Amino acid sequence: MHLLFYRIFLTLSLSFLFYSCQNTEKKERFYVVTTTGHIADLVRNVAGNKATVAPLMGAGVDPHLYKASLSDLKLLQSADIIFYNGLHLEGKMGEVFHKLSRTKKVFAVSDGIPRDSLLMVDEENHIPDPHIWFDVEVWQYCLDKVCKEMILADPENKEYYLANAAKYRKELNDLNILIKDKFQIIPRHERLLVTAHDAFGYFGRRYDVEVIGLQGISTLSEYGLNEITTLSRMLISRKVKAVFIETSVSEKAIQSVIEGCKQQGHLVKIGGSLYSDALGAANTPEGTYIGMQKANLKLITEGLK
């Protein structure tokens, strides 16, 4: 009897010790789970050494088509804070976030964006374009949202988060100026960006670039012979030399357009593979938001020459 009691007491004591250690660790370093790499990079720049950040979606992953796996659900359940894009980008995960929000801190970074800064693809039905990261100025509202929620979760480190956010904001402002300056060199009538799906609307609006995507704002959108023929004719009439594929989208659609132009005697090349719905591989320059933007900028400006 005494031996049984001792074992139970020891088990409970060890469990309590383990639980206490876990709680202490969580207070010192938050575990933050994000959907996309863009958001993960944003959180890392704000949270610094106060958080471990884990994105669900890696390089080349399409968030429009993404479905949470069992391991993803376990990861989300273990998170202290969850950040996602919102605006229906992660369309197949909406119900998951809704359920998790009942017991966890779950936030859409897009909630911090004023309505008049959103790009509406369907004004009547209030459907916004979810690709908010392509406008560096709009992305800073998401920076504010992340900073605000980190401070609410950890008020003792408020000044730390504010300082990190201010530092990163300067880097974003420098990036914004760089992109604007690069496009000023290109004549306005030559600023035409043709991609697989319409992910670059915010980019086009901010930097005065005409953007055309074969598919709509979601890779779930259908395209057919009519869309391919229309786009091919437009490229021929405007003597466009380059179109772009995307790292997270099949190049099949764009290849169909290139072939359509070729049949009409107009050669169009692939100007490069752009990062659209996903960052590059981890531990590479393109695996960061700023590095991704600079890589895209280089490809686009060279392809439009």
Coordinates of C-alpha atoms in Angstrom, one line a residue:
M1 CA 0.0 0.0 0.0
H2 CA 2.8 2.4 1.0
L3 CA 4.7 1.4 -2.2
L4 CA 1.6 2.1 -4.4
F5 CA 1.0 5.5 -2.7
Y6 CA 4.7 6.4 -3.2
R7 CA 4.5 5.6 -6.9
I8 CA 1.3 7.7 -7.4
F9 CA 2.9 10.5 -5.5
L10 CA 6.1 10.4 -7.5
T11 CA 4.1 10.3 -10.8
L12 CA 2.0 13.3 -9.8
S13 CA 5.1 15.2 -8.5
L14 CA 7.0 14.6 -11.8
S15 CA 3.9 15.5 -13.8
F16 CA 3.5 18.8 -11.9
L17 CA 7.2 19.5 -12.3
F18 CA 7.0 18.9 -16.0
Y19 CA 3.9 21.1 -16.3
S20 CA 5.5 23.9 -14.3
C21 CA 8.6 23.7 -16.5
Q22 CA 6.5 23.9 -19.6
N23 CA 4.6 26.9 -18.3
T24 CA 7.7 28.7 -17.4
E25 CA 9.2 28.0 -20.8
K26 CA 6.1 29.3 -22.5
K27 CA 6.2 32.5 -20.6
E28 CA 9.9 33.0 -21.6
R29 CA 9.4 32.0 -25.2
F30 CA 6.1 31.8 -27.0
Y31 CA 5.3 29.2 -29.6
V32 CA 3.8 30.9 -32.6
V33 CA 2.3 29.0 -35.5
T34 CA 1.6 30.8 -38.8
T35 CA 0.1 29.7 -42.1
T36 CA 2.4 31.2 -44.7
G37 CA 6.1 31.9 -44.7
H38 CA 5.4 35.6 -45.3
I39 CA 3.6 35.8 -41.9
A40 CA 6.2 33.7 -40.2
D41 CA 9.0 36.1 -41.3
L42 CA 6.9 39.1 -40.1
V43 CA 6.4 37.5 -36.7
R44 CA 10.1 36.6 -36.4
N45 CA 11.1 40.2 -37.0
V46 CA 8.7 41.4 -34.3
A47 CA 9.1 38.7 -31.7
G48 CA 12.8 38.1 -32.0
N49 CA 14.1 35.8 -29.3
K50 CA 10.8 35.9 -27.4
A51 CA 9.1 33.4 -29.7
T52 CA 9.7 30.2 -31.7
V53 CA 7.9 30.6 -35.0
A54 CA 6.7 27.6 -37.1
P55 CA 4.9 28.1 -40.5
L56 CA 2.6 25.4 -41.7
M57 CA 3.3 26.1 -45.4
G58 CA 6.8 25.8 -46.8
A59 CA 8.4 26.8 -50.1
G60 CA 6.3 26.2 -53.2
V61 CA 3.1 25.5 -51.3
D62 CA -0.2 27.0 -52.6
P63 CA -2.3 28.3 -49.7
H64 CA -5.4 28.4 -51.8
L65 CA -5.3 24.6 -52.1
Y66 CA -3.8 23.8 -48.7
K67 CA -5.6 21.4 -46.4
A68 CA -4.4 21.0 -42.8
S69 CA -3.0 17.5 -42.1
L70 CA -3.3 15.7 -38.7
S71 CA 0.3 16.8 -37.8
D72 CA -0.7 20.4 -38.7
L73 CA -3.7 20.2 -36.3
K74 CA -1.4 19.0 -33.5
L75 CA 1.0 21.8 -34.3
L76 CA -1.9 24.3 -34.1
Q77 CA -3.2 22.8 -30.8
S78 CA 0.2 23.2 -29.3
A79 CA 0.6 26.9 -30.3
D80 CA 0.4 29.8 -27.8
I81 CA -0.6 32.2 -30.7
I82 CA -1.7 31.5 -34.2
F83 CA -1.5 34.1 -37.1
Y84 CA -3.0 33.6 -40.5
N85 CA -3.6 35.8 -43.5
G86 CA -7.3 35.9 -43.7
L87 CA -9.4 37.3 -46.6
H88 CA -10.1 33.7 -47.7
L89 CA -6.5 33.0 -48.7
E90 CA -6.5 29.9 -46.6
G91 CA -9.9 29.0 -47.9
K92 CA -9.9 25.3 -46.9
M93 CA -8.8 26.2 -43.3
G94 CA -11.5 28.7 -42.3
E95 CA -13.5 26.2 -40.1
V96 CA -10.3 25.1 -38.4
F97 CA -9.4 28.6 -37.3
H98 CA -13.0 29.3 -36.2
K99 CA -12.9 26.3 -33.9
L100 CA -9.4 27.0 -32.5
S101 CA -10.4 30.7 -31.8
R102 CA -12.8 29.4 -29.0
T103 CA -9.8 28.4 -26.9
K104 CA -6.7 30.0 -28.4
K105 CA -5.3 33.3 -29.5
V106 CA -6.0 33.2 -33.2
F107 CA -5.6 36.3 -35.4
A108 CA -5.8 37.2 -39.1
V109 CA -3.0 39.7 -39.9
S110 CA -5.3 41.3 -42.5
D111 CA -7.7 42.5 -39.7
G112 CA -5.5 45.5 -39.2
I113 CA -5.9 46.8 -42.8
P114 CA -8.3 49.7 -43.4
R115 CA -11.0 48.8 -45.9
D116 CA -10.0 51.5 -48.4
S117 CA -6.5 50.0 -48.6
L118 CA -7.9 46.6 -49.7
L119 CA -8.1 45.8 -53.4
M120 CA -11.6 44.6 -54.2
V121 CA -12.0 42.0 -57.0
D122 CA -15.8 41.9 -56.5
E123 CA -17.0 45.2 -55.0
E124 CA -20.7 44.1 -55.1
N125 CA -20.1 40.9 -53.1
H126 CA -17.3 42.5 -51.0
I127 CA -14.6 40.0 -52.0
P128 CA -11.1 41.4 -51.5
D129 CA -7.9 40.3 -53.0
P130 CA -6.0 38.3 -50.3
H131 CA -2.5 38.8 -51.7
I132 CA -1.8 41.8 -49.4
W133 CA 1.9 41.2 -49.0
F134 CA 2.7 42.5 -52.5
D135 CA 2.0 46.1 -51.4
V136 CA 4.8 46.9 -49.0
E137 CA 2.9 49.8 -47.5
V138 CA -0.3 47.7 -46.9
W139 CA 1.9 44.9 -45.4
Q140 CA 3.0 47.4 -42.7
Y141 CA -0.6 47.3 -41.3
C142 CA 0.0 43.6 -40.8
L143 CA 3.2 44.4 -39.0
D144 CA 1.2 46.7 -36.6
K145 CA -1.3 43.9 -36.0
V146 CA 1.4 41.3 -35.1
C147 CA 3.1 43.8 -32.8
K148 CA -0.1 44.7 -31.1
E149 CA -1.0 41.1 -30.4
M150 CA 2.5 40.2 -29.2
I151 CA 2.3 43.1 -26.7
L152 CA -1.1 42.0 -25.5
A153 CA 0.1 38.5 -25.0
D154 CA 3.4 39.6 -23.3
P155 CA 3.0 43.2 -22.0
E156 CA 6.3 42.9 -20.0
N157 CA 8.2 43.0 -23.2
K158 CA 6.3 45.8 -24.9
E159 CA 9.3 48.0 -25.5
Y160 CA 11.2 45.1 -27.0
Y161 CA 8.4 44.4 -29.6
L162 CA 8.0 48.1 -30.4
A163 CA 11.7 48.5 -31.0
N164 CA 11.8 45.4 -33.3
A165 CA 8.8 46.6 -35.2
A166 CA 10.3 50.1 -35.7
K167 CA 13.5 48.6 -37.0
Y168 CA 11.7 46.3 -39.4
R169 CA 9.4 49.1 -40.6
K170 CA 12.5 51.1 -41.7
E171 CA 13.7 48.1 -43.7
L172 CA 10.3 47.8 -45.3
N173 CA 10.3 51.5 -46.1
D174 CA 13.7 51.2 -47.8
L175 CA 12.4 48.2 -49.8
N176 CA 9.3 50.2 -50.9
I177 CA 11.5 53.1 -52.1
L178 CA 13.8 50.6 -54.0
I179 CA 10.9 49.0 -55.9
K180 CA 9.5 52.4 -56.9
D181 CA 12.8 53.6 -58.1
K182 CA 13.4 50.5 -60.2
F183 CA 10.1 50.9 -62.0
Q184 CA 10.6 54.6 -62.6
I185 CA 13.4 53.6 -65.1
I186 CA 11.0 51.5 -67.1
P187 CA 8.7 53.4 -69.5
R188 CA 5.1 53.2 -68.3
H189 CA 3.7 51.5 -71.5
E190 CA 6.3 48.7 -71.0
R191 CA 5.2 47.9 -67.4
L192 CA 3.1 44.8 -68.2
L193 CA 3.4 41.8 -65.9
V194 CA 1.7 38.6 -67.1
T195 CA 1.5 35.7 -64.7
A196 CA -0.2 32.4 -64.1
H197 CA -2.8 33.7 -61.6
D198 CA -3.8 37.1 -60.6
A199 CA -1.7 37.4 -57.4
F200 CA 0.1 40.7 -58.2
G201 CA -2.8 43.1 -58.1
Y202 CA -1.5 45.0 -55.0
F203 CA 1.9 45.1 -56.5
G204 CA 0.5 46.6 -59.7
R205 CA -1.6 49.2 -57.9
R206 CA 1.3 50.4 -55.7
Y207 CA 4.0 50.5 -58.3
D208 CA 2.0 51.4 -61.4
V209 CA 2.4 48.2 -63.2
E210 CA -0.3 46.6 -65.4
V211 CA -0.9 43.1 -64.2
I212 CA -2.7 40.3 -66.0
G213 CA -3.2 36.8 -64.7
L214 CA -4.5 33.9 -66.7
Q215 CA -6.4 32.6 -63.7
G216 CA -8.2 34.7 -61.2
I217 CA -7.0 35.6 -57.7
S218 CA -7.3 32.0 -56.6
T219 CA -5.5 29.1 -58.3
L220 CA -8.9 27.3 -57.9
S221 CA -10.2 29.5 -60.7
E222 CA -10.9 27.8 -64.0
Y223 CA -9.3 28.8 -67.3
G224 CA -10.0 27.5 -70.7
L225 CA -9.3 27.9 -74.4
N226 CA -11.1 31.3 -74.5
E227 CA -8.9 32.8 -71.8
I228 CA -5.7 31.4 -73.4
T229 CA -6.7 32.7 -76.9
T230 CA -7.6 36.2 -75.5
L231 CA -4.4 36.5 -73.6
S232 CA -2.3 35.2 -76.5
R233 CA -3.8 37.8 -78.8
M234 CA -3.1 40.6 -76.3
L235 CA 0.5 39.6 -76.0
I236 CA 0.9 39.5 -79.8
S237 CA -0.8 42.9 -80.3
R238 CA 1.4 44.6 -77.6
K239 CA 4.5 42.7 -78.6
V240 CA 5.1 41.4 -75.1
K241 CA 8.4 39.4 -75.0
A242 CA 8.2 37.7 -71.6
V243 CA 5.6 36.2 -69.2
F244 CA 6.3 34.8 -65.8
I245 CA 5.6 31.5 -64.0
E246 CA 5.2 31.1 -60.2
T247 CA 7.0 28.9 -57.8
S248 CA 3.7 27.8 -56.1
V249 CA 1.6 27.4 -59.3
S250 CA 1.8 24.9 -62.2
E251 CA 3.4 26.4 -65.3
K252 CA 1.0 24.4 -67.5
A253 CA -1.4 27.4 -68.0
I254 CA 1.4 29.8 -69.0
Q255 CA 3.0 27.2 -71.4
S256 CA -0.4 27.1 -73.2
V257 CA -0.3 30.8 -73.7
I258 CA 3.3 30.7 -75.0
E259 CA 2.3 27.9 -77.4
G260 CA -0.7 29.9 -78.6
C261 CA 1.6 32.9 -79.4
K262 CA 4.1 30.6 -81.1
Q263 CA 1.4 29.3 -83.5
Q264 CA 0.8 32.9 -84.5
G265 CA 4.5 33.6 -85.2
H266 CA 5.1 35.5 -82.0
L267 CA 7.8 34.2 -79.6
V268 CA 7.4 34.8 -75.9
K269 CA 9.9 33.6 -73.3
I270 CA 9.5 32.8 -69.7
G271 CA 11.0 35.7 -67.8
G272 CA 11.5 33.7 -64.7
S273 CA 9.8 32.0 -61.8
L274 CA 8.3 34.5 -59.4
Y275 CA 7.6 34.0 -55.7
S276 CA 3.8 34.6 -55.3
D277 CA 1.9 32.7 -52.7
A278 CA 5.0 31.2 -51.0
L279 CA 8.5 32.4 -50.0
G280 CA 11.7 30.6 -51.2
A281 CA 13.4 27.8 -49.3
A282 CA 14.3 28.4 -45.6
N283 CA 17.8 29.8 -44.9
T284 CA 18.0 31.5 -48.3
P285 CA 17.6 35.2 -49.1
E286 CA 14.4 34.3 -50.9
G287 CA 13.1 32.6 -47.7
T288 CA 12.5 36.0 -46.2
Y289 CA 9.9 38.6 -47.2
I290 CA 12.4 41.3 -48.2
G291 CA 14.6 38.7 -50.0
M292 CA 11.6 37.4 -51.9
Q293 CA 10.5 40.9 -53.0
K294 CA 14.1 41.7 -54.2
A295 CA 14.3 38.5 -56.2
N296 CA 11.0 39.1 -57.9
L297 CA 12.0 42.7 -58.6
K298 CA 15.2 41.6 -60.3
L299 CA 13.4 39.1 -62.5
I300 CA 10.5 41.4 -63.4
T301 CA 12.6 44.5 -64.3
E302 CA 15.0 42.4 -66.3
G303 CA 12.2 40.5 -68.1
L304 CA 10.4 43.8 -69.1
K305 CA 13.5 45.3 -70.7

